[in-house]
JSON list of C-alpha atoms and ligand atoms in Angstrom, two decimals:
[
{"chain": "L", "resi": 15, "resn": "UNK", "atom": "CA", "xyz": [6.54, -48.91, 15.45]},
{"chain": "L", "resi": 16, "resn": "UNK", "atom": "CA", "xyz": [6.62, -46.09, 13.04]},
{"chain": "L", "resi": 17, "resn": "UNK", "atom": "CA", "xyz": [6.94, -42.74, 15.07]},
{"chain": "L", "resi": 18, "resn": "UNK", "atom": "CA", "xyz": [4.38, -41.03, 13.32]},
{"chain": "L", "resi": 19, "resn": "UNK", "atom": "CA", "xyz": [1.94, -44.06, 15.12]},
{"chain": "L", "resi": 20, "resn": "UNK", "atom": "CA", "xyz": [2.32, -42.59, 18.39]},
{"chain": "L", "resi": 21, "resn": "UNK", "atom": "CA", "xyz": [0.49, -39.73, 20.43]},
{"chain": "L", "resi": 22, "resn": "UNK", "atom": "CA", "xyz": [1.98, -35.99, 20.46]},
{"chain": "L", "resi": 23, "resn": "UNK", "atom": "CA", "xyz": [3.77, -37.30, 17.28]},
{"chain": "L", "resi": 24, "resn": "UNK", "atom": "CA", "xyz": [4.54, -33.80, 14.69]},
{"chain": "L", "resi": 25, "resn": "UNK", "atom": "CA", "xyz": [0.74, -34.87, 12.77]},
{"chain": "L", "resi": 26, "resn": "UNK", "atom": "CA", "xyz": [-1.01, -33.04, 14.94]},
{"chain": "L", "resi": 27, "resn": "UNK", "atom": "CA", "xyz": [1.20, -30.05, 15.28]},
{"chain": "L", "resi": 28, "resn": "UNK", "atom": "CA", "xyz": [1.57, -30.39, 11.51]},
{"chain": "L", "resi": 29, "resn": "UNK", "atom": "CA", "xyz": [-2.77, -30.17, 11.63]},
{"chain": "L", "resi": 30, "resn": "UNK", "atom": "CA", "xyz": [-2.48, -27.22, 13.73]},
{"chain": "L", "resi": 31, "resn": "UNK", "atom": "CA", "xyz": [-0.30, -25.24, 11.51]},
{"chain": "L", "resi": 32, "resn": "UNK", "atom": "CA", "xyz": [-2.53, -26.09, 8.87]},
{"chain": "L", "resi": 33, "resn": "UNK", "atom": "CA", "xyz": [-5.63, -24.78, 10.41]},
{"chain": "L", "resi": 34, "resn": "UNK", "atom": "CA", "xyz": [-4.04, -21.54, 11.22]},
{"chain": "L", "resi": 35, "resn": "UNK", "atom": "CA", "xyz": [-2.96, -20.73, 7.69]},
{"chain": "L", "resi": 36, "resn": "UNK", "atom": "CA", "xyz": [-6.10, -21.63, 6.45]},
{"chain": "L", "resi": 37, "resn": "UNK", "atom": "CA", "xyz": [-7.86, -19.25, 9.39]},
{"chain": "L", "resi": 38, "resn": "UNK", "atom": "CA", "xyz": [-4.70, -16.44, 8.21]},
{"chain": "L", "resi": 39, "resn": "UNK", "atom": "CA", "xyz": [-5.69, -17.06, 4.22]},
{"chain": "L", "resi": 40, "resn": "UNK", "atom": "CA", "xyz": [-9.39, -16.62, 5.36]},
{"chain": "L", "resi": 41, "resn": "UNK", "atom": "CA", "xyz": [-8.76, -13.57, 7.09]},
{"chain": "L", "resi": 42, "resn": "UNK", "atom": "CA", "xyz": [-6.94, -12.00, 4.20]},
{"chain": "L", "resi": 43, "resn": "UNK", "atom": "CA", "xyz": [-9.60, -13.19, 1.60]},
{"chain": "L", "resi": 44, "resn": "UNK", "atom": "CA", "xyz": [-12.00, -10.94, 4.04]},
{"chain": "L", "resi": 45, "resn": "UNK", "atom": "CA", "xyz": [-10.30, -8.20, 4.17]},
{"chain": "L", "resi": 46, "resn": "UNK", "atom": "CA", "xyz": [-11.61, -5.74, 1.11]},
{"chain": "L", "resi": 47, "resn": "UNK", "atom": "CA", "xyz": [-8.48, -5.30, -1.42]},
{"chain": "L", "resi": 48, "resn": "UNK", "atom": "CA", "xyz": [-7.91, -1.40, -2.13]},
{"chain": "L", "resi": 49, "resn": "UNK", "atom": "CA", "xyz": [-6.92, -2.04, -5.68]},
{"chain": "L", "resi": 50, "resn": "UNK", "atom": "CA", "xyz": [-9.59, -0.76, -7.81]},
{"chain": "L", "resi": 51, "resn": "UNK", "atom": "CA", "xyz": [-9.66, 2.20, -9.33]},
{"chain": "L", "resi": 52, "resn": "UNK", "atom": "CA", "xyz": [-12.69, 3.33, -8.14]},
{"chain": "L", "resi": 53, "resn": "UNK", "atom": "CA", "xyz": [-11.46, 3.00, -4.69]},
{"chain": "L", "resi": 54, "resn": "UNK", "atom": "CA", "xyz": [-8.62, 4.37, -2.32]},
{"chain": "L", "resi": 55, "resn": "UNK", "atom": "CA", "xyz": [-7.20, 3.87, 0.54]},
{"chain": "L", "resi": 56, "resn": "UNK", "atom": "CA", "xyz": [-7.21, 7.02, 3.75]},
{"chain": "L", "resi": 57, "resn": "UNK", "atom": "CA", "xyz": [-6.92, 6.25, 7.57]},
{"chain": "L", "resi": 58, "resn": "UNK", "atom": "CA", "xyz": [-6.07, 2.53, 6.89]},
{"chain": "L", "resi": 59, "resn": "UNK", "atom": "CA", "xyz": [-9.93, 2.43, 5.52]},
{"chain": "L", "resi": 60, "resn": "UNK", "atom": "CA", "xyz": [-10.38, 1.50, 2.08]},
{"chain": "L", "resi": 61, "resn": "UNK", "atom": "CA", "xyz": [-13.35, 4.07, 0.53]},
{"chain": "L", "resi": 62, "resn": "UNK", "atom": "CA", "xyz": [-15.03, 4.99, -2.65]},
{"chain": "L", "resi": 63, "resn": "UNK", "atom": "CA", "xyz": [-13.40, 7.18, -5.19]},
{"chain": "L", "resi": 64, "resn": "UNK", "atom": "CA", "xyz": [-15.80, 10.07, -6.67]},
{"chain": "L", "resi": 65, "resn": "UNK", "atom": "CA", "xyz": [-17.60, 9.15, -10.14]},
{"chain": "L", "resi": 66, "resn": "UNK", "atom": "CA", "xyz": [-16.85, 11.00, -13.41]},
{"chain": "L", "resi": 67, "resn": "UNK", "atom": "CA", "xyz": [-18.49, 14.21, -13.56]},
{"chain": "L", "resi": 68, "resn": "UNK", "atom": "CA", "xyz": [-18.20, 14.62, -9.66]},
{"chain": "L", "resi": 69, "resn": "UNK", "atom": "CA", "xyz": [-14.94, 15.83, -7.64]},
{"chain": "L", "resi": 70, "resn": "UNK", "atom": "CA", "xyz": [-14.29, 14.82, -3.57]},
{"chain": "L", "resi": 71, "resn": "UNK", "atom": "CA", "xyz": [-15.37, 17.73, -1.39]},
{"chain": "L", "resi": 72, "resn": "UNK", "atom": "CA", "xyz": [-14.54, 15.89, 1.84]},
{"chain": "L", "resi": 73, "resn": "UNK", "atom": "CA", "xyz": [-12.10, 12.92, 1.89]},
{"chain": "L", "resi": 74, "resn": "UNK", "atom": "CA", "xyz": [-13.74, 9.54, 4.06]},
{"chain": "L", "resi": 75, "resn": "UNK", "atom": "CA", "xyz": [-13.32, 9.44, 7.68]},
{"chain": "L", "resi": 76, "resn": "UNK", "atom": "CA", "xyz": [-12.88, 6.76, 10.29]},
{"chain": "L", "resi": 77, "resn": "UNK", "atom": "CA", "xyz": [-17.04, 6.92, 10.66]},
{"chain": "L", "resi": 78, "resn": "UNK", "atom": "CA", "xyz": [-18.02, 8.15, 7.06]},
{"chain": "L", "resi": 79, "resn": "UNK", "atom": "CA", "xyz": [-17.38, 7.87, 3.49]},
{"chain": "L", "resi": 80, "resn": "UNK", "atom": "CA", "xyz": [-16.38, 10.55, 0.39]},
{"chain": "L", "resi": 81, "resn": "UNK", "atom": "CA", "xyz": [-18.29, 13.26, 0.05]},
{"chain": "L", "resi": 82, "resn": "UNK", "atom": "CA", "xyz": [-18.66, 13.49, -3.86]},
{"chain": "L", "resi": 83, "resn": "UNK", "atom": "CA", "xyz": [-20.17, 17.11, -5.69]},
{"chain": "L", "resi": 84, "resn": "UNK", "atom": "CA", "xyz": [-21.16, 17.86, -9.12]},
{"chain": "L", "resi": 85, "resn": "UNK", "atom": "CA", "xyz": [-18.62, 19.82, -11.28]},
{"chain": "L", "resi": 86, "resn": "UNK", "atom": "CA", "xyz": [-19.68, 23.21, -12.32]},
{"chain": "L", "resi": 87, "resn": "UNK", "atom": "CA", "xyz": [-20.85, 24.52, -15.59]},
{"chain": "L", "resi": 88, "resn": "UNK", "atom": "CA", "xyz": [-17.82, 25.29, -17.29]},
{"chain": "L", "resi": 89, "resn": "UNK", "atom": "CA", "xyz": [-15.75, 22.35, -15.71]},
{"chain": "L", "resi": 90, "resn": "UNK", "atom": "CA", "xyz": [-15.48, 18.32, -15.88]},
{"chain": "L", "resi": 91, "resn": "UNK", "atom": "CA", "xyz": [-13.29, 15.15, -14.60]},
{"chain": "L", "resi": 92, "resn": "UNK", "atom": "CA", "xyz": [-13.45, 12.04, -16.33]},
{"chain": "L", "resi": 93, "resn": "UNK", "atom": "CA", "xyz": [-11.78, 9.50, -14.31]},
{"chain": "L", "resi": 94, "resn": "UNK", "atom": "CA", "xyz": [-12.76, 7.91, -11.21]},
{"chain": "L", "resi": 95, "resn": "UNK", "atom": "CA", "xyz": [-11.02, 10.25, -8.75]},
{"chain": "L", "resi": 96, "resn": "UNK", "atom": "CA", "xyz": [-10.22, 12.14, -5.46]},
{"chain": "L", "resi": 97, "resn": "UNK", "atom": "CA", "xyz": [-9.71, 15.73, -6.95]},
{"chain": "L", "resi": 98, "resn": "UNK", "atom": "CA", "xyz": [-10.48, 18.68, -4.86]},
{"chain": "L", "resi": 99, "resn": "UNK", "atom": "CA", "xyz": [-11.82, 20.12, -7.74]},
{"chain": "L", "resi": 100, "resn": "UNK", "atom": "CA", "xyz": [-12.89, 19.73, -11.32]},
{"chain": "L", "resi": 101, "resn": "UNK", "atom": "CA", "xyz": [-10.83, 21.00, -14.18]},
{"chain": "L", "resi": 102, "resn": "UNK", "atom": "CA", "xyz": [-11.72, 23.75, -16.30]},
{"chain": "L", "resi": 103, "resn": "UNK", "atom": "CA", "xyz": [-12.98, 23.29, -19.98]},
{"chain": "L", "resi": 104, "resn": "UNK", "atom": "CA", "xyz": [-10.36, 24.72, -22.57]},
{"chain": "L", "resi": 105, "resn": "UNK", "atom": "CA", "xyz": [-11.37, 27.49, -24.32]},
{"chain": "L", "resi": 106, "resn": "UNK", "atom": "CA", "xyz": [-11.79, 27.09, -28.51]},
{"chain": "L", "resi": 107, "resn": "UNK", "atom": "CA", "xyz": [-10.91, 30.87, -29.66]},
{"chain": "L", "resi": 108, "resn": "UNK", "atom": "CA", "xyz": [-12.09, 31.32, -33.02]},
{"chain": "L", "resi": 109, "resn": "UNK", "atom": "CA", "xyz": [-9.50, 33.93, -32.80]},
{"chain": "L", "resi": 110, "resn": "UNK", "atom": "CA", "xyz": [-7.00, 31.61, -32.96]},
{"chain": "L", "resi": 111, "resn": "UNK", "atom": "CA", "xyz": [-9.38, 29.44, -35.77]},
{"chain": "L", "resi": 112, "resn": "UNK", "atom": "CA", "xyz": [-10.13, 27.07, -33.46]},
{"chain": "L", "resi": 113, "resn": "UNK", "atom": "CA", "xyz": [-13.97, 25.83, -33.04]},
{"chain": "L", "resi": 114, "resn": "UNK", "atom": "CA", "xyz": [-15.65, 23.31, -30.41]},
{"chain": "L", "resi": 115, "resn": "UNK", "atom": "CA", "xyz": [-15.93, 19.85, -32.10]},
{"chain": "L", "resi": 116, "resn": "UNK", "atom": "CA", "xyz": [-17.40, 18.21, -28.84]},
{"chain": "L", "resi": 117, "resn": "UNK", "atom": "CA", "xyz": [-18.34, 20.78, -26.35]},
{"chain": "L", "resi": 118, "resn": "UNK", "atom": "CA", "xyz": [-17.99, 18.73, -23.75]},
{"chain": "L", "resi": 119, "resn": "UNK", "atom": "CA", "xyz": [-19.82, 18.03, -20.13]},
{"chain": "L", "resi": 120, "resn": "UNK", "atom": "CA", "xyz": [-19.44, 17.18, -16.70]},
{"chain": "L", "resi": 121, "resn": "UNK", "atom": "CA", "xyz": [-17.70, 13.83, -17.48]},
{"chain": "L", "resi": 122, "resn": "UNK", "atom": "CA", "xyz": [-15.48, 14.90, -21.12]},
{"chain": "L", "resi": 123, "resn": "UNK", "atom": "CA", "xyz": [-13.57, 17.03, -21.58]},
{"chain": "L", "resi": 124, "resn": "UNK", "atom": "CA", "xyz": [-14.19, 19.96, -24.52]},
{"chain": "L", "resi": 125, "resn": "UNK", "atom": "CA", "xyz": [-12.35, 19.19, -28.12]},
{"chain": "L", "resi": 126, "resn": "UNK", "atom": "CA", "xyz": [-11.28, 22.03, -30.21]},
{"chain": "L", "resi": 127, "resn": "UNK", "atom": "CA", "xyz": [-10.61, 21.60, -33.90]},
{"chain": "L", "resi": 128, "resn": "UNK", "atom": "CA", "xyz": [-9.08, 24.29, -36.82]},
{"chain": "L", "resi": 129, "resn": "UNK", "atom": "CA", "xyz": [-11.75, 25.71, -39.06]},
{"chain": "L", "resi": 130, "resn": "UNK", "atom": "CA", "xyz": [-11.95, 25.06, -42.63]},
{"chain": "L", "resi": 131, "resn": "UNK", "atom": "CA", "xyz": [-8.86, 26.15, -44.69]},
{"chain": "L", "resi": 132, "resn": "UNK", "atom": "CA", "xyz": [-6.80, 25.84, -40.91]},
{"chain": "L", "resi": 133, "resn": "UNK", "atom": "CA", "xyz": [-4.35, 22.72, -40.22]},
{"chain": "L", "resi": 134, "resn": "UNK", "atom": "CA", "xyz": [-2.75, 22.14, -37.00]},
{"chain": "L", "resi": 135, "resn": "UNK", "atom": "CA", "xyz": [0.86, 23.03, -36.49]},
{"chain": "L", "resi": 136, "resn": "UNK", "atom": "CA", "xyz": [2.75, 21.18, -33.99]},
{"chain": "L", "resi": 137, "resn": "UNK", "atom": "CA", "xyz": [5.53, 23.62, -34.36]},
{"chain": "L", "resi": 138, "resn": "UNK", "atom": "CA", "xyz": [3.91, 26.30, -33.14]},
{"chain": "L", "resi": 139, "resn": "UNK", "atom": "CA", "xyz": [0.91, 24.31, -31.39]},
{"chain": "L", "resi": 140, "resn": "UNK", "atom": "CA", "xyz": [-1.38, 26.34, -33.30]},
{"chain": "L", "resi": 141, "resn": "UNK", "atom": "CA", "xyz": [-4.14, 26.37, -36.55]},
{"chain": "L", "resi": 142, "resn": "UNK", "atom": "CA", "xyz": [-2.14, 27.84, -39.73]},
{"chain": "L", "resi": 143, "resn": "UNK", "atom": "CA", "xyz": [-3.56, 28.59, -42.80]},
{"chain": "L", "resi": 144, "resn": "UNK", "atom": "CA", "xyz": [-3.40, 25.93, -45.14]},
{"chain": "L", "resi": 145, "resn": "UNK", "atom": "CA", "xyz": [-1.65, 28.05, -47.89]},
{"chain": "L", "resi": 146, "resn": "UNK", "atom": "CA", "xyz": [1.39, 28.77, -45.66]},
{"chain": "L", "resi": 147, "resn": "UNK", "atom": "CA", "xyz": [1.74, 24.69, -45.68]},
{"chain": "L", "resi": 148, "resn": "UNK", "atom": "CA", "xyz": [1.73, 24.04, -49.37]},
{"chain": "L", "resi": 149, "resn": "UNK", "atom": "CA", "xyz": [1.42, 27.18, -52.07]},
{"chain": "L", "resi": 150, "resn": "UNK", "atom": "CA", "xyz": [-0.35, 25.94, -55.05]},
{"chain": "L", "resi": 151, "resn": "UNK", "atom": "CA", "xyz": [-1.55, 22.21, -53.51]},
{"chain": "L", "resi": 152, "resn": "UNK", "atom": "CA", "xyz": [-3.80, 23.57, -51.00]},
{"chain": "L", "resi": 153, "resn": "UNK", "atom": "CA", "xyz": [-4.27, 20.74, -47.55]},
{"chain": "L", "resi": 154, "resn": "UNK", "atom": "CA", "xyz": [-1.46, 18.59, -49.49]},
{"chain": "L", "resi": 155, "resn": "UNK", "atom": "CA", "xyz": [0.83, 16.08, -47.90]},
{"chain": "L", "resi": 156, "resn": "UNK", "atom": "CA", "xyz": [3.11, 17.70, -45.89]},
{"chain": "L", "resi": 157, "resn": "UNK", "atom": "CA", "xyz": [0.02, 19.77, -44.04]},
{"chain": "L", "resi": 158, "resn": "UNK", "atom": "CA", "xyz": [-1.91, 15.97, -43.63]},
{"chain": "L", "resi": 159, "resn": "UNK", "atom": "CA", "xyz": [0.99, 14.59, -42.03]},
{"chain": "L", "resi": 160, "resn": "UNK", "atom": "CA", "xyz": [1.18, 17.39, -39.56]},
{"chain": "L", "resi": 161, "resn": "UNK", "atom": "CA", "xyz": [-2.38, 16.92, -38.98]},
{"chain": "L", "resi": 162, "resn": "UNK", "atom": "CA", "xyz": [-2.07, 13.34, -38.09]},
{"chain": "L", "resi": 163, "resn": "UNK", "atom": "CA", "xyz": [0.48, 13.77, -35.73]},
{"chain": "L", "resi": 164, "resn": "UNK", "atom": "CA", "xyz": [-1.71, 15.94, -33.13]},
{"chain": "L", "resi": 165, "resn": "UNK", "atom": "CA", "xyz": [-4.69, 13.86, -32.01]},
{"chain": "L", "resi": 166, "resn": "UNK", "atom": "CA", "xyz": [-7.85, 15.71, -31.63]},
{"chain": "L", "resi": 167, "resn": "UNK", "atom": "CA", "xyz": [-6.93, 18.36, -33.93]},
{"chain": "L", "resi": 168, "resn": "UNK", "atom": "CA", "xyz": [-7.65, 18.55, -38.08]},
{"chain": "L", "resi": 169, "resn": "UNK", "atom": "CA", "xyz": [-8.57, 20.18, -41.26]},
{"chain": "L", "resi": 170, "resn": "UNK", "atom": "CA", "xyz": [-10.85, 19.40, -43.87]},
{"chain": "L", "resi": 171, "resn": "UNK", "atom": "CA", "xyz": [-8.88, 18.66, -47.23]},
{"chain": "L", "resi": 172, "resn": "UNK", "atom": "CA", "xyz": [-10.59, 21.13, -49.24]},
{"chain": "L", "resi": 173, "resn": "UNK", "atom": "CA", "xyz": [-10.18, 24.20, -48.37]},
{"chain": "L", "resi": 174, "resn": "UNK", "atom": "CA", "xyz": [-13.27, 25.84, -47.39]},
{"chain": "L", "resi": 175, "resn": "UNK", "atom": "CA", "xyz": [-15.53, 23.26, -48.54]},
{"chain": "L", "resi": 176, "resn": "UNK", "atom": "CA", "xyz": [-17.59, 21.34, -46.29]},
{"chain": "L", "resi": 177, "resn": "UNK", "atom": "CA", "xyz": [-17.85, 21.16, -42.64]},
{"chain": "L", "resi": 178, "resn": "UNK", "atom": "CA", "xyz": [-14.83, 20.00, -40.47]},
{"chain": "L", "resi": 179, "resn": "UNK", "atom": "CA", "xyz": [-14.45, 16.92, -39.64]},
{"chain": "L", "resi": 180, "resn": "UNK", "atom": "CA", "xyz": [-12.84, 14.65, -37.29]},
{"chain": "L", "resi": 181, "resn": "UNK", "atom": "CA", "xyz": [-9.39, 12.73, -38.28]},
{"chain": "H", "resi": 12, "resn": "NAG", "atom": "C1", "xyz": [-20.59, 13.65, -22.38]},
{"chain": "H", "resi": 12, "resn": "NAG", "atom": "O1", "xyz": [-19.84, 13.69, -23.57]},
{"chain": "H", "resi": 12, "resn": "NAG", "atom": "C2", "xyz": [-19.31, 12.44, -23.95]},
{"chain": "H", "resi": 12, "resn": "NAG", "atom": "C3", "xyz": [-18.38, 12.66, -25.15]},
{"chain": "H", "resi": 12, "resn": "NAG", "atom": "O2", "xyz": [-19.03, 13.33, -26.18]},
{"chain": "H", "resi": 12, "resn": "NAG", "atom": "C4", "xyz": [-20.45, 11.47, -24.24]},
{"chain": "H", "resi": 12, "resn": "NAG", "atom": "O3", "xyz": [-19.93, 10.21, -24.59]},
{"chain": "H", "resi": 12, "resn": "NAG", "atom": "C5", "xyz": [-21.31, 11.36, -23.01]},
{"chain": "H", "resi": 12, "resn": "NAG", "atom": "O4", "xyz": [-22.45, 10.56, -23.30]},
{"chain": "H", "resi": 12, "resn": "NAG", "atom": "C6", "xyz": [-21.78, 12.73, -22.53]},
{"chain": "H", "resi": 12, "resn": "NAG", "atom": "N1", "xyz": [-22.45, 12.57, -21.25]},
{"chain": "H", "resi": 12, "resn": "NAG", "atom": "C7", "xyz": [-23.63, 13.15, -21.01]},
{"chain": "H", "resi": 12, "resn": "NAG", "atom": "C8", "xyz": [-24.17, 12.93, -19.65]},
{"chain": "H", "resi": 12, "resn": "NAG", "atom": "O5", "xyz": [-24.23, 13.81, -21.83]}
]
C-alpha cells in the first residue's frame, strides 16, 4: 500500500502545520498595523497621531492615548503629527513689500506675496522693484521667470495696476 494510506503517515503532521500558519496569519491580520500616517507607534502600542491644527501635549501611555491641544493664535501645523508644539506663522513685512495673500489658521500655514510693482528675487530671497529687473519693459520676461521659479511668491504684470494676484 501507498504510505501515505497508513496512520501517523506525514498528512496529518502536514494538517497540523497548516493549521498553525493559518492560526500565525490570523494572529498577524489582528494585530493593528502602525503604518498610517495618522498613527505612531510608542511603548510597543500603536496610538493616534494629533489632527491638523492641534500639536501632542502628552505622548500615549501603556493605559492612555495622545493628549492633542489647539495651536495658539499666531501658530499652526498642518500634517497629522506628534509635535510638541505648533509652528509659528511667518511674518509678511510690508517693509520688506511683502503682504499676506492667505493669512492663514490653525491648520495652514500664512502665504506672503510682493506688492504691486515688487517681483520675487531668488537671488537675494527677497521682493525687488520691478524696474531694477527690466528698465524700460516694466514686469518683462526675465522678472516672470524669476517669479515662477519661487512658489508662493509673485507680482502682478502691470506695475501698480490691479490687485496682486496669485501665480
Ligand atoms: C484654513 O486655511 C486653509 C487655506 O486657506 C483653508 O483651506 C481652510 O479651510 C482653513 N480652515 C479653517 C478652519 O478655516
Amino acid at each position: 500500500m501507498a504510505p501515505r494510506a497508513r496512520r501517523r503517515g506525514p498528512l496529518p503532521a502536514l494538517l497540523a502545520l497548516c493549521a498553525l500558519f493559518t492560526a500565525l496569519q490570523v494572529t498577524f491580520q489582528v494585530t493593528p498595523p502602525c503604518t498610517s500616517d495618522r498613527h505612531y507607534q510608542h511603548l510597543g502600542r500603536c496610538c493616534n497621531r494629533c489632527e491638523p491644527g492641534k500639536y501632542m501635549s502628552s505622548k500615549c501611555t501603556t493605559t492612555s492615548d495622545s493628549v492633542c491641544l489647539p495651536c495658539g493664535p499666531d501658530e499652526y501645523l498642518d500634517t497629522w503629527n506628534e509635535e510638541d508644539k505648533c509652528l509659528l506663522h511667518k511674518v509678511c513685512d510690508t517693509g520688506k513689500a511683502l503682504v499676506a495673500v492667505d493669512p492663514g489658521n490653525r491648520t495652514a500655514p500664512r502665504r506672503c506675496a510682493c506688492t504691486a510693482g515688487y517681483h520675487w528675487s531668488q537671488d537675494c530671497e527677497c521682493c525687488r522693484r520691478n524696474a531694477e529687473c527690466a528698465p524700460g519693459f516694466g514686469a518683462q520676461h526675465p522678472c516672470t521667470v524669476a517669479e515662477r521659479a519661487h512658489r508662493g511668491h509673485y507680482s502682478t504684470a502691470t506695475p501698480g495696476k490691479g490687485s496682486p494676484r496669485q501665480l
